[in-house]
Every structure is written in structure tokens, then in C-alpha cells.
Amino acid sequence: LDETQVRQDPEVPSAVAAIRTLLEFLKRDQSETILGLRENLTQTIRRLEEADSSVAVSSGGELFLRFISLTSLEHPDLSQCKKVMVERGELFLKKISLSRSKVAKLCHTFIKDGAKILTHSSSRVVLKVLESAAADKKRFTVYVTESQPDSAGQMADKLQNLNIPVTVVLDAAVGYIMEKVDLVIVGAEGVVESGGIINKIGTYQLAVCSKAHNKPFYVVAESFKFVRLYPLNQQDVPERFKYKADTLKAVEDLAEEHPMIDYTPPSLITLLFTDLGVLTPSAVSDELIKLYL
Amino acid sequence: MADCGEPDGPGNKDDITRSKNEGKELTKEEKQRLRKQKKHQKKQKERKNEKGPSETEKDKTPVSLLPPPQPVATQKAPSALPAPASAPIPVPASAPFHSSPAPSPADKPAKSKAELKAERRARQETDRAAKQPGSSSSGIKTKVPLSELNPVVKRLPEHVQVDDPAVVKRLAKKLERQQIPLRSDYGYKVSLFSHLHQYSRKAPLTQLLSIPSTVIHPSIVRLGLQYSQGIVAGSNARSVALLHAFKQVIRDYTTPPNEELSRDLVNKLKPYISFLNQCRPLSASMGNAIKYIKKEISNIPSQCKEEEAKTKLLTCIDRYIEEKIVLAAKAISKYAIEKISDGDVILVYGYSSLVNNILCEAFEKSRKFRVIVVDSRPRLEGREALRRLVQRGISCTYVLISALSYILPEVSKVFLGAHALLANGYVMSRVGTSQIALVARTYNVPVLVCCETYKFCERVQTDSFVSNELDDPDDLMVTRKGKTQLENWQDVSSLGLLNLVYDVTPPDFVDLVITDLGMIPCTSVPVVLRVKNLDQ
């Protein structure tokens, strides 16, 4: 059900697809008690994670669960409860589909005329930001890293379609190119409690380089990517996020595998642009406390 | 003070317009006279005031808002003012200025000037008598709204103003009233810390008490002795002991006739708290516990019968201990165990009951790790931690803090306990903690602080000097092979021994704080404080 959804609409982030699936499941669910409902939902989330082990799916799922479990406290009658849950689920979906444009609106003002931007791999949010900046009649050039192992050539094509001058650089050339660029913008697969981010492998290097050159390092992420993790270092990121779902199932010794994501600590990030506003890394934890507590 | 004329100038213009609206008329002479008066008063204030600088600043801004006659009235040296002159101002807006302080005790040099002022004021009064109906009554009226509009003047706590004789005198008077002996400082204090108390363990406060003590409950006396001799040490242990002692006090308490339990019990507790403070300065956790108890007591409805009220209080205290200490420890262990992985080498410092609890639980959940215990003189608390961990079967290494940079490359995580977490994210803990955090940061080792939320306090501190505790300097003497070094340190006039108890770690060195509410970065402490205050 979910895989078909994801393939149907490449514009939709995986978390949204996951939430849509959960909503569908909720509509079709037959359980009699709230506890049973929650159990079924957690099972579905686990199955979704098995299919696509990205951080975003996990965070989206958890948020959805949180969002609807609060309603269970208000309405004792199950059928009414379900109706309210479905309504709220739809509302949630609508809100997060708008979040990307909200982020773009906040961020594109930080791109000045004549700026040189460095970005990493292919992120739909960053694309949206650059789109709105271009629509604002700003002239800028973009450097995109090649981002092996699954190269992000598609990002370069999309930018070319928008008539933005693009250069693809090697991952190893980030230090070389850093003195030319003015700012770095990346997306995020997950934003963790400390204010750091989990993103495609190579982001940490980019952040360290930009810090060494004193260039601002901006992160754009929607609020449903906030996840309740607190990694202390690269090793502390749970294994189930580091590798693709198929790899996790197939391979026995994960030490041989290359991780797909890395963790960037908050000290290297200048600002985060989210649909909740422009936040400093330390404010992320405040927002999370408000969301979850 | 030359520039004080300037704020008066434009201020006067405002005042003129305002007073015109209020129907008063001012002559140029009066304005000049008042400007001169203000200058005099400001000079007096600077001389008189202990907290001189802060107050003149406060003066400068509100002065310009005041209509000229006002500052004359309720300023310094009110004793010199004749009663009717203290009034005439029906403009409560200029309040903040006046109500400020506890006027300092009468100052002799100012009296002559004050008399001159009084004359001038008397003249103004006669001038304005017709225009202002019932000036004396309005004076009383204005006094009330003035005090209401007073901004909260934050006073420095007395225990960090030991080098100020006025504060010490005030404290002595207060203790006399409560019939508690004053503990005297011992030995030469290092000049940087001369604003703190330094007591000797050989002279406990209890020796100065009469037996049986009529003022202080015996369990409190026992507790005070335990604190001052170091028998009960450690933030959690002290708070729990305090709460148990208070439970005993409540059990033995009987309401005197014509008194209400809610008010009388709180008053009874005040001398106990002063006594405990004299034995050993209160910790932040104890302060929070006391605040909670006082709140609970004052919330007892007056119709409540004594037995009922007492049982209610006892259950409240039990619940506080259960929730904030015991269950919090369980919750913190649960979060902390997630952070301990197999093969970890964990460094701990000193003895923190919470960190020990976490390690024992993790070991029971069969995590494979080993512990390095870092210890420091003179308390050597690490030995207690070592003993308890080894008893459980955890493999440990023991080093002194001087070997820290040698041992750190082996370490994968550092777990620290905290005495208190301050509102700006700084961690106050046993002296040596900030050193460990600093060196761990340079080796890129993650530092985790474990702290229950009841230890969060509203205080802000950026250094370890301003508020600390000085322990007995004689502890630094060490006897080896029959010889005691530093035995006659008191005889050497240029030698001072410093035995600090706490230090303050900035939030940049701490990676993660584990509390019973979850894992938060150090910078989010004020958010938790805010959320907690909303709950309460």
C-alpha cells in the first residue's frame, strides 16, 4: 500500500506517504478498543520502517501517533473517537503538505543577490527554497555535491530546468570549493533533540569545513522531521537508520557496510529553517519539549 | 555627579507640563532650588548607600519622570524629615524610585543638609498648602501605592556577604532574636573568598547550645550536627535527611491556643532553617524542598483539624520524597541505560548517588562496561563509590584527578552528578567537575550530567567565586609517616588554605543532561523551569 503511494508521487516526502498510509489504515481498522488500535498502528509503523528505514518515516509515524493519542483522552466513545482521529489526521496531513512552502518563504530571503550556494545531495525542500529565490528575481549560482553512492545528478537537472547555473562537484572537493561559496544550505532527514541533524552521508564533513571557513551553515527541514533521538556522536545513531532497509535484512555483519547517513552536531549549525519559524539549534529542544511534553 | 543636572533639565520641562495639567505652578526660582536639592541628595546617597551604584542609576532615570517636589520628599534620611513634609505628591506614577530601600540607618553628616532641606520643604509646603488639599493624608495614601509599585529588589543572600560588617550585624541580630548561636569564622580566609563563611569542624554549633535546647527540636539539632561533621553528605542524602527531620518535627508539633497551624508551623520552622544554615549552608535541593513544605503548610485550610492536617503534611512529604527522588532516579536510569552500550568505558567522579544507581542498574540489565573512578583530596569520596561498584561486581579502575589526562584517551563516556542546575544552563557540582568536563571536551569524549528536576534552581551564576562554600581548611593537612605537613599553617601570616566545595561548569562542556523529564541539552534548563512553574 505504502510503496505504491511513494512511487506514485515522487514529490511527496516519505514521511507524508507513511502518514497517509497510517491514516488509510486507521480508516479501515476494525479494532474495538483504543489499546488495540494503538497496537495495530505501532505494528504498521514498524512494518513501514522495515520497508523504508529512513528517519523521516519513524519521526512522522511517531508524531502521528502522538497527534491522535491525545484525542483518545478526550472522547471515551470509540467510534466518535475514531471519527475525530480521522479528522485530525486529515488536518495534520494538510498542514504538513503546506509546510514546505512555509519553509521556502522563510529561507529565500537569506539568499542575497549574487550569492554562491553549496548544497549536498538532492533535497526537495532545498529545491523549493531555491525555486522561490529564483522566482524572487535573485541571481545566484549553485554548487551541488555528487553525493555517492547514489548520486544526486537529478538535483542538477532540476536546477538547470529552472535556469539556475549549476556546477556538480566531487564529494572530496568540498574543502576546495568552500572558499568560493557564501553559504551552505542542506536539507535534513531528521532533526534530533540536541538541535543536530541526521542527513545523507557527507553532511558532517560539509559542516566541519564550513565552520573552519566561517561560512553560515543553514538547514531547512519541516517540523514533522523532529525526532526523539539524542545521539552523542556518530556511533550513537541507531543502526536501523544508518542503512537501507534491504541491507538491514540481508546482511549479517553490518560493520562491512557503508552507512547512508551521518549526524551533524548542533555546534556546527548556524540556523534551522522550519515551518515553526527560524530556530537556533538550542531552540529546537524547546520546540520538542512543547510538542512532546 | 556633574551630569545629574542634565536629566533634571528636560525632566523639569516634562514636570512643568504635567504639573500644569495638575494645576500646580512652579516658579523658576523653585525649579533651580529643587535642582540643587536633587544634586545634594544624590551626593548624600552616594556617600550613604551600601548599594550606592545601583541606586543612583535607579535615581537617574525615574528622577526625570518626577515632578520636582517629589524627590525631596521620601528620599534618604527620612528620620530628618518632619512628617507633613514627607508627602505632597499625588502622583503615584513616580513610585518605583521611592519605595526603594530600607533606608539606611540615620547618617550623621547628612543631618545638617537634611535640616536645610527640611526648611526648604517647609517653605514649599506653605507655598503649596492652598493648592493641595489634605497633603498629610495624601502622604499616607501615596505611601501605600508606592510600595505596591515597588519593583522587586533582589537582595544578595547573606551568606555571600560575610565581608560586609553591616550584613553580618543584621544576621547576628536576627539569630539573637531566634535564640540561635552565631557560628564564628575560623582561620585566615583567602582574599578572593573572604565574602564567604569558613567554619571549623572542631567547633560545631551544637557546643554553644544549652542542653536540652528549648528552641530547637532535638532531631534538628542532631541533623545539624550530622551536616556540620560531614556524616550526612551529598545533595540527595541531605535533602532526604532534612525531610525526615521535618516529618518528626511535624509529628511532635502541637498548635498553641489561638494560633493557626498553617501560620504558626511556618514560623516555627524558620529558626530551624537558620540553625541548619549556620551548621552548613543550605543546598539548592534543600532550598527547593523547604519551599515546597512551606507552600504545603500554608495551603492547609484553617478549618482542618490538627491531626488531619498533620497526617496530610506527612503524606505530602512522603510523596515528595517518593516522586522527586526515588521515582526520578528510576526514570533517569531508564534513559541513561539507553546511552550505555556494550564495551563502554565510563568515567565517574566522586560519589554521586544517582550515577551509582544508574551504573548498578545498567550492570543488572547485563550491559558490558567498565568504570573508571576519579577521586580527589581532601574528601576522597570516590572510595565510597568504588566500594559500592566493586561490591556489585563491576570492574573498576581508580585514579586521582591528577591522572585525568592520562586516562581520558581510554574513556568513551563521562557520567557526572550535579548538586544543582542553574537557570542559565551552568552545572554546579563538586569541585573538580568542571575540570573533568573541560578535559573531556578536548578529547571529544561526550559528557553526560544526571540531575533530578527538583535540583533545578532559579539562580544564575557564571563563575565559582560569587557563591560557594568553604570547607574546614584543616582538612588539607595530611599526616604521613608520623609527620603532619602544614601543621602550623596558622602561624605563617602569608599562608592561606583554601578548601572549596563546589564549582560551576559552563553548558558548552556538557553534551547532555538526563533528567526525569527526559534527555535535554544544557541550554534547555530554563524551559524546564518554566514548564515546571506552569504545572505548579
Short mmCIF file of N, CA and C in Angstrom, two decimals, chain B residues 197-299:
data_model
loop_
_atom_site.label_atom_id
_atom_site.label_comp_id
_atom_site.label_asym_id
_atom_site.label_seq_id
_atom_site.Cartn_x
_atom_site.Cartn_y
_atom_site.Cartn_z
N HIS B 197 31.64 32.28 54.31
CA HIS B 197 31.94 31.75 55.64
C HIS B 197 32.97 30.65 55.56
N GLN B 198 33.77 30.54 56.60
CA GLN B 198 34.70 29.41 56.69
C GLN B 198 34.66 28.90 58.13
N TYR B 199 34.11 27.73 58.34
CA TYR B 199 33.95 27.22 59.70
C TYR B 199 34.92 26.09 59.95
N SER B 200 35.15 25.82 61.23
CA SER B 200 35.99 24.68 61.59
C SER B 200 35.10 23.54 62.07
N ARG B 201 35.47 22.33 61.69
CA ARG B 201 34.66 21.19 62.10
C ARG B 201 34.81 20.93 63.59
N LYS B 202 35.92 21.39 64.18
CA LYS B 202 36.15 21.08 65.59
C LYS B 202 35.26 21.92 66.49
N ALA B 203 34.61 22.92 65.94
CA ALA B 203 33.76 23.78 66.77
C ALA B 203 32.34 23.74 66.22
N PRO B 204 31.63 22.64 66.44
CA PRO B 204 30.27 22.59 65.90
C PRO B 204 29.36 23.52 66.67
N LEU B 205 28.34 23.94 66.02
CA LEU B 205 27.41 24.89 66.60
C LEU B 205 26.74 24.33 67.85
N THR B 206 26.59 23.01 67.89
CA THR B 206 25.83 22.39 68.97
C THR B 206 26.51 22.57 70.32
N GLN B 207 27.84 22.82 70.30
CA GLN B 207 28.51 23.01 71.59
C GLN B 207 28.04 24.28 72.27
N LEU B 208 27.58 25.24 71.45
CA LEU B 208 27.16 26.51 72.03
C LEU B 208 25.70 26.48 72.48
N LEU B 209 25.03 25.40 72.19
CA LEU B 209 23.63 25.31 72.59
C LEU B 209 23.52 24.79 74.01
N SER B 210 22.48 25.23 74.71
CA SER B 210 22.23 24.65 76.04
C SER B 210 21.49 23.34 75.85
N ILE B 211 21.70 22.42 76.80
CA ILE B 211 21.01 21.13 76.70
C ILE B 211 20.04 21.01 77.86
N PRO B 212 18.78 20.69 77.75
CA PRO B 212 18.15 20.49 76.45
C PRO B 212 17.80 21.81 75.79
N SER B 213 17.87 21.85 74.50
CA SER B 213 17.59 23.10 73.82
C SER B 213 16.08 23.29 73.74
N THR B 214 15.63 24.44 74.19
CA THR B 214 14.19 24.65 74.20
C THR B 214 13.69 25.18 72.86
N VAL B 215 14.58 25.84 72.15
CA VAL B 215 14.12 26.49 70.93
C VAL B 215 14.11 25.53 69.75
N ILE B 216 15.13 24.65 69.74
CA ILE B 216 15.30 23.83 68.53
C ILE B 216 14.96 22.37 68.85
N HIS B 217 14.19 21.79 67.98
CA HIS B 217 13.78 20.40 68.13
C HIS B 217 15.00 19.48 68.09
N PRO B 218 15.06 18.48 68.96
CA PRO B 218 16.25 17.62 69.02
C PRO B 218 16.60 16.94 67.71
N SER B 219 15.62 16.56 66.91
CA SER B 219 16.01 15.91 65.65
C SER B 219 16.69 16.89 64.73
N ILE B 220 16.33 18.17 64.85
CA ILE B 220 17.00 19.19 64.03
C ILE B 220 18.42 19.40 64.55
N VAL B 221 18.59 19.37 65.87
CA VAL B 221 19.93 19.53 66.44
C VAL B 221 20.82 18.40 65.94
N ARG B 222 20.23 17.19 65.97
CA ARG B 222 21.01 16.03 65.51
C ARG B 222 21.38 16.19 64.05
N LEU B 223 20.40 16.64 63.26
CA LEU B 223 20.64 16.82 61.82
C LEU B 223 21.74 17.85 61.59
N GLY B 224 21.67 18.96 62.34
CA GLY B 224 22.68 19.99 62.18
C GLY B 224 24.07 19.47 62.48
N LEU B 225 24.16 18.66 63.52
CA LEU B 225 25.47 18.08 63.86
C LEU B 225 25.94 17.15 62.76
N GLN B 226 24.99 16.36 62.22
CA GLN B 226 25.38 15.44 61.15
C GLN B 226 25.88 16.21 59.93
N TYR B 227 25.23 17.34 59.62
CA TYR B 227 25.68 18.14 58.49
C TYR B 227 27.07 18.70 58.74
N SER B 228 27.24 19.33 59.93
CA SER B 228 28.49 20.06 60.13
C SER B 228 29.67 19.12 60.25
N GLN B 229 29.46 17.90 60.73
CA GLN B 229 30.57 16.97 60.83
C GLN B 229 30.75 16.17 59.55
N GLY B 230 29.89 16.35 58.58
CA GLY B 230 30.06 15.65 57.31
C GLY B 230 29.59 14.21 57.36
N ILE B 231 28.78 13.87 58.36
CA ILE B 231 28.28 12.49 58.45
C ILE B 231 27.23 12.28 57.38
N VAL B 232 26.39 13.27 57.17
CA VAL B 232 25.42 13.21 56.09
C VAL B 232 25.91 14.17 55.02
N ALA B 233 26.32 13.62 53.88
CA ALA B 233 26.86 14.48 52.82
C ALA B 233 26.31 13.99 51.49
N GLY B 234 26.25 14.92 50.55
CA GLY B 234 25.68 14.55 49.25
C GLY B 234 24.31 15.17 49.15
N SER B 235 24.00 15.72 48.00
CA SER B 235 22.80 16.53 47.85
C SER B 235 21.53 15.77 48.18
N ASN B 236 21.36 14.57 47.59
CA ASN B 236 20.14 13.80 47.85
C ASN B 236 20.03 13.38 49.31
N ALA B 237 21.17 12.92 49.87
CA ALA B 237 21.14 12.43 51.25
C ALA B 237 20.73 13.55 52.19
N ARG B 238 21.29 14.76 51.96
CA ARG B 238 20.96 15.86 52.85
C ARG B 238 19.47 16.22 52.75
N SER B 239 18.95 16.24 51.52
CA SER B 239 17.54 16.62 51.38
C SER B 239 16.64 15.60 52.05
N VAL B 240 16.94 14.31 51.85
CA VAL B 240 16.09 13.28 52.44
C VAL B 240 16.16 13.34 53.96
N ALA B 241 17.38 13.55 54.49
CA ALA B 241 17.52 13.65 55.95
C ALA B 241 16.73 14.84 56.48
N LEU B 242 16.79 15.94 55.73
CA LEU B 242 16.06 17.14 56.13
C LEU B 242 14.57 16.86 56.18
N LEU B 243 14.07 16.19 55.14
CA LEU B 243 12.63 15.95 55.08
C LEU B 243 12.20 15.00 56.20
N HIS B 244 13.03 14.02 56.49
CA HIS B 244 12.68 13.11 57.59
C HIS B 244 12.66 13.84 58.93
N ALA B 245 13.65 14.74 59.11
CA ALA B 245 13.67 15.50 60.36
C ALA B 245 12.43 16.39 60.48
N PHE B 246 12.03 16.97 59.36
CA PHE B 246 10.83 17.80 59.38
C PHE B 246 9.60 16.98 59.67
N LYS B 247 9.58 15.76 59.20
CA LYS B 247 8.44 14.88 59.50
C LYS B 247 8.34 14.67 61.01
N GLN B 248 9.50 14.44 61.64
CA GLN B 248 9.49 14.24 63.09
C GLN B 248 9.00 15.50 63.79
N VAL B 249 9.46 16.65 63.30
CA VAL B 249 9.02 17.92 63.89
C VAL B 249 7.51 18.05 63.80
N ILE B 250 6.97 17.71 62.65
CA ILE B 250 5.53 17.85 62.47
C ILE B 250 4.79 16.89 63.38
N ARG B 251 5.34 15.69 63.54
CA ARG B 251 4.66 14.73 64.42
C ARG B 251 4.60 15.22 65.84
N ASP B 252 5.70 15.88 66.27
CA ASP B 252 5.72 16.33 67.67
C ASP B 252 5.07 17.68 67.87
N TYR B 253 4.56 18.26 66.81
CA TYR B 253 4.07 19.63 66.91
C TYR B 253 2.66 19.66 67.46
N THR B 254 2.40 20.62 68.37
CA THR B 254 1.02 20.87 68.78
C THR B 254 0.74 22.35 68.57
N THR B 255 -0.42 22.64 68.03
CA THR B 255 -0.77 24.05 67.78
C THR B 255 -1.04 24.72 69.11
N PRO B 256 -0.35 25.82 69.40
CA PRO B 256 -0.68 26.56 70.62
C PRO B 256 -2.06 27.18 70.50
N PRO B 257 -2.73 27.46 71.62
CA PRO B 257 -4.09 28.01 71.55
C PRO B 257 -4.08 29.37 70.86
N ASN B 258 -5.16 29.68 70.20
CA ASN B 258 -5.34 30.93 69.47
C ASN B 258 -4.36 31.09 68.32
N GLU B 259 -3.81 30.02 67.85
CA GLU B 259 -2.91 30.11 66.69
C GLU B 259 -3.40 29.18 65.62
N GLU B 260 -3.10 29.55 64.38
CA GLU B 260 -3.46 28.67 63.27
C GLU B 260 -2.26 27.83 62.88
N LEU B 261 -2.51 26.56 62.61
CA LEU B 261 -1.40 25.66 62.28
C LEU B 261 -0.63 26.15 61.07
N SER B 262 -1.37 26.61 60.06
CA SER B 262 -0.69 26.97 58.80
C SER B 262 0.30 28.09 59.00
N ARG B 263 -0.02 29.04 59.88
CA ARG B 263 0.91 30.15 60.06
C ARG B 263 1.96 29.87 61.13
N ASP B 264 1.52 29.22 62.19
CA ASP B 264 2.43 29.04 63.31
C ASP B 264 3.54 28.05 62.96
N LEU B 265 3.18 26.98 62.25
CA LEU B 265 4.20 25.97 61.93
C LEU B 265 5.29 26.55 61.05
N VAL B 266 4.88 27.39 60.10
CA VAL B 266 5.88 28.01 59.24
C VAL B 266 6.83 28.86 60.07
N ASN B 267 6.26 29.59 61.04
CA ASN B 267 7.13 30.42 61.89
C ASN B 267 8.04 29.57 62.76
N LYS B 268 7.52 28.41 63.18
CA LYS B 268 8.38 27.52 63.97
C LYS B 268 9.54 26.99 63.16
N LEU B 269 9.31 26.80 61.86
CA LEU B 269 10.37 26.22 61.03
C LEU B 269 11.49 27.22 60.76
N LYS B 270 11.17 28.52 60.84
CA LYS B 270 12.20 29.50 60.46
C LYS B 270 13.47 29.40 61.29
N PRO B 271 13.38 29.37 62.65
CA PRO B 271 14.64 29.25 63.40
C PRO B 271 15.37 27.94 63.11
N TYR B 272 14.63 26.86 62.80
CA TYR B 272 15.30 25.60 62.49
C TYR B 272 16.14 25.75 61.25
N ILE B 273 15.55 26.44 60.27
CA ILE B 273 16.26 26.59 59.00
C ILE B 273 17.49 27.47 59.19
N SER B 274 17.35 28.54 60.03
CA SER B 274 18.54 29.36 60.30
C SER B 274 19.61 28.55 60.98
N PHE B 275 19.19 27.70 61.92
CA PHE B 275 20.16 26.87 62.63
C PHE B 275 20.89 25.95 61.67
N LEU B 276 20.13 25.28 60.79
CA LEU B 276 20.76 24.37 59.84
C LEU B 276 21.69 25.12 58.91
N ASN B 277 21.27 26.35 58.56
CA ASN B 277 22.10 27.18 57.70
C ASN B 277 23.42 27.51 58.38
N GLN B 278 23.37 27.74 59.68
CA GLN B 278 24.60 28.02 60.41
C GLN B 278 25.50 26.79 60.47
N CYS B 279 24.87 25.62 60.59
CA CYS B 279 25.68 24.40 60.67
C CYS B 279 26.38 24.14 59.35
N ARG B 280 25.62 24.23 58.30
CA ARG B 280 26.21 24.08 56.96
C ARG B 280 25.27 24.77 55.98
N PRO B 281 25.81 25.62 55.09
CA PRO B 281 24.93 26.36 54.17
C PRO B 281 24.02 25.43 53.40
N LEU B 282 22.76 25.87 53.25
CA LEU B 282 21.76 25.03 52.59
C LEU B 282 22.10 24.82 51.13
N SER B 283 21.79 23.64 50.63
CA SER B 283 22.00 23.38 49.21
C SER B 283 20.75 23.79 48.43
N ALA B 284 20.89 23.83 47.11
CA ALA B 284 19.76 24.25 46.27
C ALA B 284 18.60 23.28 46.40
N SER B 285 18.91 21.98 46.47
CA SER B 285 17.83 20.99 46.58
C SER B 285 17.10 21.15 47.90
N MET B 286 17.85 21.42 48.96
CA MET B 286 17.20 21.62 50.26
C MET B 286 16.33 22.86 50.21
N GLY B 287 16.82 23.91 49.53
CA GLY B 287 16.03 25.12 49.41
C GLY B 287 14.69 24.85 48.73
N ASN B 288 14.74 24.09 47.64
CA ASN B 288 13.50 23.77 46.93
C ASN B 288 12.56 22.94 47.78
N ALA B 289 13.14 22.00 48.55
CA ALA B 289 12.30 21.15 49.41
C ALA B 289 11.61 22.00 50.47
N ILE B 290 12.38 22.94 51.03
CA ILE B 290 11.80 23.80 52.08
C ILE B 290 10.68 24.66 51.51
N LYS B 291 10.92 25.16 50.29
CA LYS B 291 9.88 25.98 49.67
C LYS B 291 8.61 25.18 49.50
N TYR B 292 8.77 23.92 49.09
CA TYR B 292 7.62 23.07 48.87
C TYR B 292 6.86 22.84 50.18
N ILE B 293 7.62 22.55 51.24
CA ILE B 293 6.97 22.28 52.53
C ILE B 293 6.22 23.51 53.01
N LYS B 294 6.87 24.67 52.89
CA LYS B 294 6.22 25.89 53.37
C LYS B 294 4.94 26.14 52.60
N LYS B 295 4.99 25.87 51.29
CA LYS B 295 3.79 26.06 50.49
C LYS B 295 2.69 25.12 50.95
N GLU B 296 3.06 23.87 51.18
CA GLU B 296 2.04 22.90 51.60
C GLU B 296 1.43 23.30 52.93
N ILE B 297 2.29 23.76 53.84
CA ILE B 297 1.77 24.12 55.16
C ILE B 297 0.83 25.30 55.05
N SER B 298 1.23 26.30 54.29
CA SER B 298 0.36 27.48 54.23
C SER B 298 -0.91 27.21 53.45
N ASN B 299 -0.93 26.10 52.67
CA ASN B 299 -2.16 25.78 51.96
C ASN B 299 -3.14 24.98 52.78
#
